[in-house]
Coordinates of C-alpha atoms in Angstrom, one line a residue:
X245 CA 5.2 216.2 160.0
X246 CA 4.6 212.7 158.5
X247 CA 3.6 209.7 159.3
X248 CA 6.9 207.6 160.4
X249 CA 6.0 203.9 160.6
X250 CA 8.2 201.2 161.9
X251 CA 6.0 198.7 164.2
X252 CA 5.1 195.2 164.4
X253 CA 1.1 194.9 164.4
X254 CA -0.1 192.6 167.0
X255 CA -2.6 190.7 165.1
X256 CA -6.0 192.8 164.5
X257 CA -8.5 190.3 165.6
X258 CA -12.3 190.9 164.3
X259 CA -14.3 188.7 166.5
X260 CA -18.4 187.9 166.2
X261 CA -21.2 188.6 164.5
X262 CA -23.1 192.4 165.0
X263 CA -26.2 192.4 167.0
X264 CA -29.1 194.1 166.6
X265 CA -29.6 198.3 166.8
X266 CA -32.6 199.4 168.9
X267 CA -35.5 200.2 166.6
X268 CA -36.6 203.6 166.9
X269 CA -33.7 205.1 168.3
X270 CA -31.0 207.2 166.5
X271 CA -27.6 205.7 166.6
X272 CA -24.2 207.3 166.0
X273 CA -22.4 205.8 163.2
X274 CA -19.5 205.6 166.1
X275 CA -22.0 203.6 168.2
X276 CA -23.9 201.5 165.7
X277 CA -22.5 197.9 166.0
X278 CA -23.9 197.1 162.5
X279 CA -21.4 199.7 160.8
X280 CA -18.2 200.9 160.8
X281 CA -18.6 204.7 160.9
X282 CA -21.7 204.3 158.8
X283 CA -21.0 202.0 156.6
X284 CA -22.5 198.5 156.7
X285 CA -19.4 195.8 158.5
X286 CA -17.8 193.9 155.7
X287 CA -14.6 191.5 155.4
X288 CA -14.0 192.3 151.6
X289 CA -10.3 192.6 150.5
X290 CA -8.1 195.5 151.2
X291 CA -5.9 196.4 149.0
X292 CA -5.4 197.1 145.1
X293 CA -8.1 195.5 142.8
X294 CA -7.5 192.6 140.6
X295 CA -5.9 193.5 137.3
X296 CA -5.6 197.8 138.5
X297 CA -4.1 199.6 135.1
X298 CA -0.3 200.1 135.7
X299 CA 0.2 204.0 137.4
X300 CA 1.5 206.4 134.8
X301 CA 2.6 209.1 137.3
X302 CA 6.4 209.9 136.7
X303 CA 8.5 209.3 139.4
X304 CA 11.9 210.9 140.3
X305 CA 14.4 208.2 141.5
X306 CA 12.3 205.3 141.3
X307 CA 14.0 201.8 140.8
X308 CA 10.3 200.1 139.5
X309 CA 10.2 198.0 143.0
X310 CA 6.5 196.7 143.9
X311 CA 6.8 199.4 146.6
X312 CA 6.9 202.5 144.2
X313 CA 4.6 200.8 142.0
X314 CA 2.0 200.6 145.0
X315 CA 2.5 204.2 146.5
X316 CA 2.8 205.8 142.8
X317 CA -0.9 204.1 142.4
X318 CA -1.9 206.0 145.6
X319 CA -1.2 208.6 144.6
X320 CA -2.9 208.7 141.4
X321 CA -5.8 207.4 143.5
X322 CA -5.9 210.2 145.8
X323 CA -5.6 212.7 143.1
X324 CA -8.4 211.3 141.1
X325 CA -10.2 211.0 144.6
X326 CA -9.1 215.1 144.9
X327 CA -10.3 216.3 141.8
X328 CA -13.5 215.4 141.3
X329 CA -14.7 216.3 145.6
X330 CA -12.2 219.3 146.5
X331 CA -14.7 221.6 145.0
X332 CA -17.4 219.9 146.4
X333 CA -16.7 220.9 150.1
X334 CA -13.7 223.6 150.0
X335 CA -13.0 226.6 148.1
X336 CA -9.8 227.6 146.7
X337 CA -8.1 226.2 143.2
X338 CA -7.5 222.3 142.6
X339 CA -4.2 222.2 141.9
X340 CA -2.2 218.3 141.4
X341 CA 0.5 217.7 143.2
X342 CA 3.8 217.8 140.2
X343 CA 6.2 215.9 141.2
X344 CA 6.5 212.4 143.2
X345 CA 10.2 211.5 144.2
X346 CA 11.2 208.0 145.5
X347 CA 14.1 207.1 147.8
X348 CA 16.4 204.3 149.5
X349 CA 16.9 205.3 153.1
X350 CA 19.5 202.7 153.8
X351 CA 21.9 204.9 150.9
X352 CA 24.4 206.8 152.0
X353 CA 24.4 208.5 148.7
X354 CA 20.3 209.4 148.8
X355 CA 19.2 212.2 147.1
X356 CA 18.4 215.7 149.5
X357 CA 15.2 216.4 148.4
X358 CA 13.5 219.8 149.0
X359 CA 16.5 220.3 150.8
X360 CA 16.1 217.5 153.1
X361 CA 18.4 214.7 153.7
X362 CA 16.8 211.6 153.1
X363 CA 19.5 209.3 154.2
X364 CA 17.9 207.6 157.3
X365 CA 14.8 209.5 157.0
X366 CA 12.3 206.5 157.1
X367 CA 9.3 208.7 156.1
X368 CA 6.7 209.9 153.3
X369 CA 6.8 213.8 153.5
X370 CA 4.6 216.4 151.4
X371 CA 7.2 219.5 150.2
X372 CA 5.5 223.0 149.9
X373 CA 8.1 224.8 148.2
X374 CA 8.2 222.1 145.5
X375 CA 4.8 220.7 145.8
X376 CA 5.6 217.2 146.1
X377 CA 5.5 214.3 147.5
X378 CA 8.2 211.9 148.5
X379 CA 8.4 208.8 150.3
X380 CA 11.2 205.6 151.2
X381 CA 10.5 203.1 149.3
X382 CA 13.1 200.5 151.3
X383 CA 11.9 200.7 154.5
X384 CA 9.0 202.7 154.9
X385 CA 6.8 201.3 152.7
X386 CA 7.2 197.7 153.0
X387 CA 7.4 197.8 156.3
X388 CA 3.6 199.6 156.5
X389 CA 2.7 197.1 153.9
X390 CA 3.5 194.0 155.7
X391 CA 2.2 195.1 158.8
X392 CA -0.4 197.1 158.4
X393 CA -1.9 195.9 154.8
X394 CA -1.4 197.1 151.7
X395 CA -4.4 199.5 152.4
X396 CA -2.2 201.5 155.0
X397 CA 0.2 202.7 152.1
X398 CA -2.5 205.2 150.7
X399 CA -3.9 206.0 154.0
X400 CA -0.2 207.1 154.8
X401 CA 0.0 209.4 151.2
X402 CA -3.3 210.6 151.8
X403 CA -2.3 212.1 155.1
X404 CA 0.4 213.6 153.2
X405 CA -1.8 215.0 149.8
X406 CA -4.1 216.4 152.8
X407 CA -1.3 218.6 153.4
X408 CA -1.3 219.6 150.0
X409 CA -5.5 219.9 149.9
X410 CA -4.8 222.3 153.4
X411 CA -2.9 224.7 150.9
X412 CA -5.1 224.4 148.1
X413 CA -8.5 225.5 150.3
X414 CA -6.1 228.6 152.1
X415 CA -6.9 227.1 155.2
X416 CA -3.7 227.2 157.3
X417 CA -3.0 231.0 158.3
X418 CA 0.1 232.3 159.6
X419 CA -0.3 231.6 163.1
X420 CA -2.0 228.1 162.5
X421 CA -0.3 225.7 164.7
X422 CA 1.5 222.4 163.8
X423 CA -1.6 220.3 165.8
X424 CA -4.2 221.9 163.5
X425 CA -2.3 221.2 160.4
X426 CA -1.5 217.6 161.3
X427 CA -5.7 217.0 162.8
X428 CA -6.5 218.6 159.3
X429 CA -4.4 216.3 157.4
X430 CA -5.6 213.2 159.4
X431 CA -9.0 214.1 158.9
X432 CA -8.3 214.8 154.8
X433 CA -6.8 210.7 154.6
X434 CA -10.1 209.9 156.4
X435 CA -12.4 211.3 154.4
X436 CA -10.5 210.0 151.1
X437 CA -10.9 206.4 152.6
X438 CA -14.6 206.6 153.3
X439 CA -14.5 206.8 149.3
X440 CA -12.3 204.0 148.9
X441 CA -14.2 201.9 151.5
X442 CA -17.5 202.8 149.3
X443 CA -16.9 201.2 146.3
X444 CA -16.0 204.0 144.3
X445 CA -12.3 204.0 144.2
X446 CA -11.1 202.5 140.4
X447 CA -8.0 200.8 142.2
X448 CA -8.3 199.9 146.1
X449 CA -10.8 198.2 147.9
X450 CA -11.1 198.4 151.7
X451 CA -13.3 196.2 153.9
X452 CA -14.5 197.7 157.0
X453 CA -13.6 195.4 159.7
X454 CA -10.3 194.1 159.9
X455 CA -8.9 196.4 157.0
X456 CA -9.9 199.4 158.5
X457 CA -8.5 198.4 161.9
X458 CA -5.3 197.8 160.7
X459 CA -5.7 201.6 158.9
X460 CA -6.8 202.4 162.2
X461 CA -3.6 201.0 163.8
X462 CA -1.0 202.6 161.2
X463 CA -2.9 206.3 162.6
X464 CA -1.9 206.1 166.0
X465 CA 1.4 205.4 165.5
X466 CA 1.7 208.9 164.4
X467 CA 0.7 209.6 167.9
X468 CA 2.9 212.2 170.3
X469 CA 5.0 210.7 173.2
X470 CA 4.3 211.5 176.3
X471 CA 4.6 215.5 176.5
X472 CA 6.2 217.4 179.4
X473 CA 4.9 220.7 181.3
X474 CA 7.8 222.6 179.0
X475 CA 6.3 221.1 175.8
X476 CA 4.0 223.0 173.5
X477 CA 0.8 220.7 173.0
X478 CA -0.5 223.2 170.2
X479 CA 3.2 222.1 168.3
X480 CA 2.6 218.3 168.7
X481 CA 0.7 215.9 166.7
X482 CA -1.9 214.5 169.0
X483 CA -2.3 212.0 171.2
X484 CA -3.8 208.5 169.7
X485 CA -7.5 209.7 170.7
X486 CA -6.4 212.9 168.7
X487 CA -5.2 211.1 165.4
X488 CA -8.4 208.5 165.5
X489 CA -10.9 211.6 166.2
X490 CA -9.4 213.4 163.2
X491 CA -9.5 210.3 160.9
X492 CA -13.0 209.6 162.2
X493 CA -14.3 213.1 161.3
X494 CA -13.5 212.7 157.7
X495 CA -14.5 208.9 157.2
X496 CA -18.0 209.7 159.2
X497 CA -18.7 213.7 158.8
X498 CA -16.3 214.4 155.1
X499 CA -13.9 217.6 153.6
X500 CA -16.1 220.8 154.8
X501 CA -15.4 218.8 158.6
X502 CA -12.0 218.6 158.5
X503 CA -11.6 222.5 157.0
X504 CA -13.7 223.2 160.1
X505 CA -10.6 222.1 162.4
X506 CA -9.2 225.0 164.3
X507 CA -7.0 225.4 167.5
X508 CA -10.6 226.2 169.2
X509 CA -12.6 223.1 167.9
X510 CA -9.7 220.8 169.2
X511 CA -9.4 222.5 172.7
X512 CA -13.4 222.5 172.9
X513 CA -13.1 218.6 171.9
X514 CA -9.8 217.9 175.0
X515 CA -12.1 219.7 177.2
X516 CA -14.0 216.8 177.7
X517 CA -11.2 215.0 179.4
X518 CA -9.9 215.7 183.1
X519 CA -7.0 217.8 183.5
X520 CA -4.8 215.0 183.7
X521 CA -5.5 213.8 180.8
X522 CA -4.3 216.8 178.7
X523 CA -1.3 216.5 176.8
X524 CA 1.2 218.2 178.7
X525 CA -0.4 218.0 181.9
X526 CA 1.6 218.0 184.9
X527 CA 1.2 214.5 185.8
X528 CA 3.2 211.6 185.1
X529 CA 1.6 208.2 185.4
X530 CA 4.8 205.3 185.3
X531 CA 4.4 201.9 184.2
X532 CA 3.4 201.0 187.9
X533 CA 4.2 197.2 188.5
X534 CA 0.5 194.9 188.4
X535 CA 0.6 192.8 191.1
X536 CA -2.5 191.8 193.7
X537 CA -1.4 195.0 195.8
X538 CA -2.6 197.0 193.0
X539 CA -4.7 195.1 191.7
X540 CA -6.7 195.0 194.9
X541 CA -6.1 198.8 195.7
X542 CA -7.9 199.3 191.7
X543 CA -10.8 197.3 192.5
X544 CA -11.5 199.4 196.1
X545 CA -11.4 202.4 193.9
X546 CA -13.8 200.9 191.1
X547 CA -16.2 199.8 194.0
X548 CA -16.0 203.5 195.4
X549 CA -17.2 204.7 192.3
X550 CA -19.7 202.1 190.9
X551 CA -21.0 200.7 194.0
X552 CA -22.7 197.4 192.9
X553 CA -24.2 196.1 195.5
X554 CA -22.9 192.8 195.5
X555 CA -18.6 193.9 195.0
X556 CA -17.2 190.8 192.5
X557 CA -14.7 188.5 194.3
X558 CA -11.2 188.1 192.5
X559 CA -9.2 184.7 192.2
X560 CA -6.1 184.2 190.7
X561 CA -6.6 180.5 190.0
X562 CA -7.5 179.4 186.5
X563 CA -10.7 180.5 185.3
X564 CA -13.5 178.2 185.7
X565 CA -17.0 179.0 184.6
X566 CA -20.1 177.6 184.1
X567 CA -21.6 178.3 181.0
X568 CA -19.2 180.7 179.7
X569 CA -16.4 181.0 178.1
X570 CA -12.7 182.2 180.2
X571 CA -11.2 185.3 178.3
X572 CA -7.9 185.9 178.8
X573 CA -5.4 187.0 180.8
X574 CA -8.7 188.3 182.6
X575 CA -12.2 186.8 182.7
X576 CA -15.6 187.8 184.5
X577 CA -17.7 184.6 185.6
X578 CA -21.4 185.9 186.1
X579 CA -22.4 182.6 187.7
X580 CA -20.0 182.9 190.9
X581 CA -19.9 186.9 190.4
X582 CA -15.8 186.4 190.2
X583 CA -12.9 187.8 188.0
X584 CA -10.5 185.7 187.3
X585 CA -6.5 187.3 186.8
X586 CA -4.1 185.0 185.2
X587 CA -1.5 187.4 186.8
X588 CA 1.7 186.2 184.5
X589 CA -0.6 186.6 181.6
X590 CA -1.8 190.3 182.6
X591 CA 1.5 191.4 183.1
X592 CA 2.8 189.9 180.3
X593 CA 0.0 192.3 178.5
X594 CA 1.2 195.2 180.5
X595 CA 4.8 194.7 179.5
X596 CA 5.9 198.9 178.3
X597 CA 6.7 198.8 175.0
X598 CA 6.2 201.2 171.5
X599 CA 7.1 201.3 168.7
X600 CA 10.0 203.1 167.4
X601 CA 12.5 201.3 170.1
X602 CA 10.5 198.0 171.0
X603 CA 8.6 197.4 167.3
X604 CA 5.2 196.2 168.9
X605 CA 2.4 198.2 168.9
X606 CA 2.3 200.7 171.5
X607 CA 1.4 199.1 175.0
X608 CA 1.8 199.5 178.6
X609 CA 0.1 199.0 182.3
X610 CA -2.8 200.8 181.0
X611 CA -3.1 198.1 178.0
X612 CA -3.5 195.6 180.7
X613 CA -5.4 197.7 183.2
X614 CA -8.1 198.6 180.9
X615 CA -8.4 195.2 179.9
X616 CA -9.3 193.9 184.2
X617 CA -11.4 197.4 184.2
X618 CA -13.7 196.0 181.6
X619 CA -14.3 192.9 183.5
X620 CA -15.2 194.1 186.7
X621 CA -17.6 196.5 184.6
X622 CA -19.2 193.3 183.3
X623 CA -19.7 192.9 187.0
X624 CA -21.8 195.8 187.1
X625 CA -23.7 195.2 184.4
X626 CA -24.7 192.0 185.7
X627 CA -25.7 193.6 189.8
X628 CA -28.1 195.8 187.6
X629 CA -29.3 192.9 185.9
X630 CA -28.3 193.4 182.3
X631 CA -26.9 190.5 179.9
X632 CA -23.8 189.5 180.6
X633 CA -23.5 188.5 176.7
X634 CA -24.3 190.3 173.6
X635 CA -23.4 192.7 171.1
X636 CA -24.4 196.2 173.1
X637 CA -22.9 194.5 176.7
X638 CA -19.2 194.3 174.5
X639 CA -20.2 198.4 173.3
X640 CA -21.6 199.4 177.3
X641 CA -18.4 197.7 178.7
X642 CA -16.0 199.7 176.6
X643 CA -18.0 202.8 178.0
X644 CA -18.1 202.2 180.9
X645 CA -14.2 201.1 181.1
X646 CA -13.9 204.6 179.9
X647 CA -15.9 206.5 182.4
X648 CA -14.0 204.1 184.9
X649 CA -10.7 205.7 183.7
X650 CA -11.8 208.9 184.1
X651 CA -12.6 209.0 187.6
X652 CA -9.4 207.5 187.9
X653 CA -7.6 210.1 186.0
X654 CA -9.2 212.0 188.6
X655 CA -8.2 210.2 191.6
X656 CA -5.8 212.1 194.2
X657 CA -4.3 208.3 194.5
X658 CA -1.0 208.5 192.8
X659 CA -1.0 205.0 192.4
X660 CA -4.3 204.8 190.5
X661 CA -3.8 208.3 188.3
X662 CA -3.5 208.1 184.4
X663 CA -2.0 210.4 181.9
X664 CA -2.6 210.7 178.0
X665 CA -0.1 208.0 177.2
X666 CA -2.7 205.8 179.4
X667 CA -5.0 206.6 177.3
X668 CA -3.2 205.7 174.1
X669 CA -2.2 202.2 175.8
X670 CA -5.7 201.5 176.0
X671 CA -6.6 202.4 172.9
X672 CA -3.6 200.5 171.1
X673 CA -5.7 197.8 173.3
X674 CA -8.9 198.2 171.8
X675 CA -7.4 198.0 168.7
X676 CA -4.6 194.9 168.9
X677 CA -7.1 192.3 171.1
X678 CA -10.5 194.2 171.8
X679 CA -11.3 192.5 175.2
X680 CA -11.4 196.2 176.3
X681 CA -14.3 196.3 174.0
X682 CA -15.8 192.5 174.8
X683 CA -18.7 190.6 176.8
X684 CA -18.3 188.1 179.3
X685 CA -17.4 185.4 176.5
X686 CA -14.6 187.4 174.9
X687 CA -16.9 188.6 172.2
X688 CA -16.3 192.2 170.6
X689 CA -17.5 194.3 167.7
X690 CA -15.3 193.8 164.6
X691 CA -15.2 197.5 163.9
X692 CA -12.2 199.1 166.1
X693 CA -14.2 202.4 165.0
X694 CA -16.8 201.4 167.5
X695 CA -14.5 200.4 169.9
X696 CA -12.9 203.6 170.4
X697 CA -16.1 205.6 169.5
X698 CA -17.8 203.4 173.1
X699 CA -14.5 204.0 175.0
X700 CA -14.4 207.9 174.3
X701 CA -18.3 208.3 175.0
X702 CA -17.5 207.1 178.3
X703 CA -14.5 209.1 179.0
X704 CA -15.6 212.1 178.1
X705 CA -19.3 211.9 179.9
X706 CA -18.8 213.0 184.0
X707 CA -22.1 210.5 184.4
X708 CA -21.2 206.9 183.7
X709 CA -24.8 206.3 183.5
X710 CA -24.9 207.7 180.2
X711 CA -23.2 204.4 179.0
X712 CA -26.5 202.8 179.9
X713 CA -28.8 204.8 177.3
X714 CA -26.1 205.1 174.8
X715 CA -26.4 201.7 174.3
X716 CA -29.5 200.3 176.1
X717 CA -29.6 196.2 176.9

């Protein structure tokens, strides 16, 4: 299925200058804080370039709005994109999407289109039978546009032409399940916006800090809800990690990657995580209420499994600190060895919400749990006498929030266990404020691509020590 988009982006913030990689040693593109998935960090525009020809593509329905306008040019973009790489990386015949069909959701009287109602349908959809492509242009796309970035609109279509690129290359057999289709798909977009974000597009640019975050953002909304024991993961669309590994494949690894995809390369890939953590898992972790109860029963947990010789003192008074900056709603103090809670604050970060009923970016006690995670973490780094400040402590902390989670995930303490939807709150965190992701001053990387790429290395490891040569002081 599409992409289906109606959210209010917390503000994508892109904070400090990269430090410098370790000579000598290979770096991931998902680990290098110089680069966003390879590609050297940049703030350039995002969006279609100055004086872009008009888009000559004809389009059923169309009322001429900027909205059609801008998804009509995405198109052509992606097809241009299409035609001169599918045969590059996958076999099979190139063959264009024919026809592009524009519709008002809010009308009663909208068109059925491939036999699909579009009244109310707030989507972008790719049509087999009639190989098309078909999107709202009253709701859907403005509202991506406004809150994600103009950028987002293609990265949406592309998604949906990868459906079309799947067909093309033969690679969906009859028993290939929704998941693969969708990770395939997700991957496709990625890979077409590596080209974009090179240069080499003739109508969008896309800068990879703060423009790819917000592309970043738009993908895991596509996320699953939480799935129950009587859901089919194989028939969802992926959790948050899911849709970002996907995306990330094809931005860092290209086409002949996502064609690789396959029921067996995603379970192999979830197998990394605890059992807890897989969609559809058994366990159900609530929004459980953040107060010093928990707060304190967390940090006995994290001391359990760290064991820092010198366990950091918490205060709930305002954050004062010598020579560093306060963070908040949470803050780490390497002079007196405290964390500091600005309890209203965390909670107010905790607060449930998604989405499709709440229209913020999906967020919940995870969001704000992560967030006090990484600063006792700091804590850590700091008994093992490591920088409290720089570039590869903001990368280490994210790791090491993530093998934090992961023993929790673990945990037999049904007050401390996580599920997948934890997993997307923190995400959604690393994304809308990074502090999940930041030193003791508040500093991050600007690339969310990193972000995720340090939380996943340490979620996925069973040895948190691994975030410590990942990314060495």
């Amino acid at each position: 299925m599409p992409l289906v988009v109606a959210v209010l982006l917390l503000a994508v913030l892109a904070l400090s200058a990269c430090g410098s990689v370790v000579k000598g040693r290979a770096v991931s593109p998902l680990f290098d804080p110089d680069t966003a998935g390879g590609l050297p960090l940049n703030e350039s525009p995002s969006g279609l370039r100055p004086d872009v020809a008009a888009p000559t593509m004809t389009v059923h329905g169309t009322d001429g709005s900027a909205a059609d306008k801008l998804a009509t040019q995405s198109v052509e973009d992606i097809e241009d994109y299409w035609r001169g790489n599918f045969s590059r990386a996958l076999s099979g015949t190139y063959r264009p999407v024919e026809d592009l069909y524009s519709y008002d959701s809010d009308d009663p009287r909208a068109p059925r289109i491939c036999g699909e109602d579009t009244y109310h349908e707030v989507n972008a959809f790719f049509c087999t039978r009639g190989w098309l492509i078909a999107w709202d242009r009253t709701v859907m796309v403005p509202t991506v546009q406004k809150y994600f970035g103009d950028m987002a609109v293609p990265g949406l279509l592309a998604h949906e032409y990868g459906h079309a690129v799947q067909r093309m290359a033969n690679l969906l057999g009859p028993s290939a399940t929704v998941l693969v289709g969708e990770q395939q798909a997700d991957c496709f977009a990625g890979d077409y916006l590596r080209w974009v974000a090179e240069g080499k597009s003739p109508r969008f640019t896309l800068g990879t800090g703060d423009g790819l975050n917000r592309v970043l953002a738009a993908v895991i909304t596509s996320r699953d809800p939480l799935l129950t024991p009587l859901d089919d993961p194989a028939e969802g669309h992926g959790t948050a990690l899911d849709r970002v590994d996907a995306f990330q494949t094809g931005f860092t690894s290209g086409a002949a990657a996502c064609a690789a995809i396959s029921a067996e390369s995603i379970q192999h890939r979830r197998d990394d995580l605890p059992d807890s953590l897989q969609p559809g898992a058994a366990v159900f972790a609530a929004d459980s209420p953040i107060d010093e109860q928990s707060i304190t029963g967390l940090f006995a947990a994290l001391g359990g499994f760290f064991s820092p010789q010198s366990q950091p003192t918490v205060s709930y008074a305002a954050a004062i600190c010598a020579g560093t900056e306060s963070t908040t709603p949470v803050s780490y103090c390497p002079a007196s060895n405290t964390v500091f809670v600005d309890l209203a604050g965390l909670q107010k970060l905790g607060e449930p919400g998604d989405e499709f009923h709440d229209l913020v970016l999906l967020q919940g006690t995870n969001t704000a749990m992560s967030a006090l995670i990484s600063r006792y973490v700091l804590a850590v780094q700091t008994d093992r006498g490591l920088p409290a400040t720089s570039t590869q402590t903001a990368l280490r902390t994210a790791c090491l929030t993530g093998a934090a989670e992961r023993h929790l995930a673990e945990s037999t303490d049904p007050a401390l266990v996580l599920s997948s939807k934890s997993i997307d709150e923190a995400v959604a965190g690393l994304l809308a404020n990074g502090l999940t992701a930041s030193d003791a001053a508040g500093k991050t990387v600007p690339a969310g691509f990193n972000r995720i790429g340090a939380f996943r290395a340490g979620l996925s490891s069973t040895a948190a020590d691994s975030c410590y040569s990942d990314f060495p002081a």
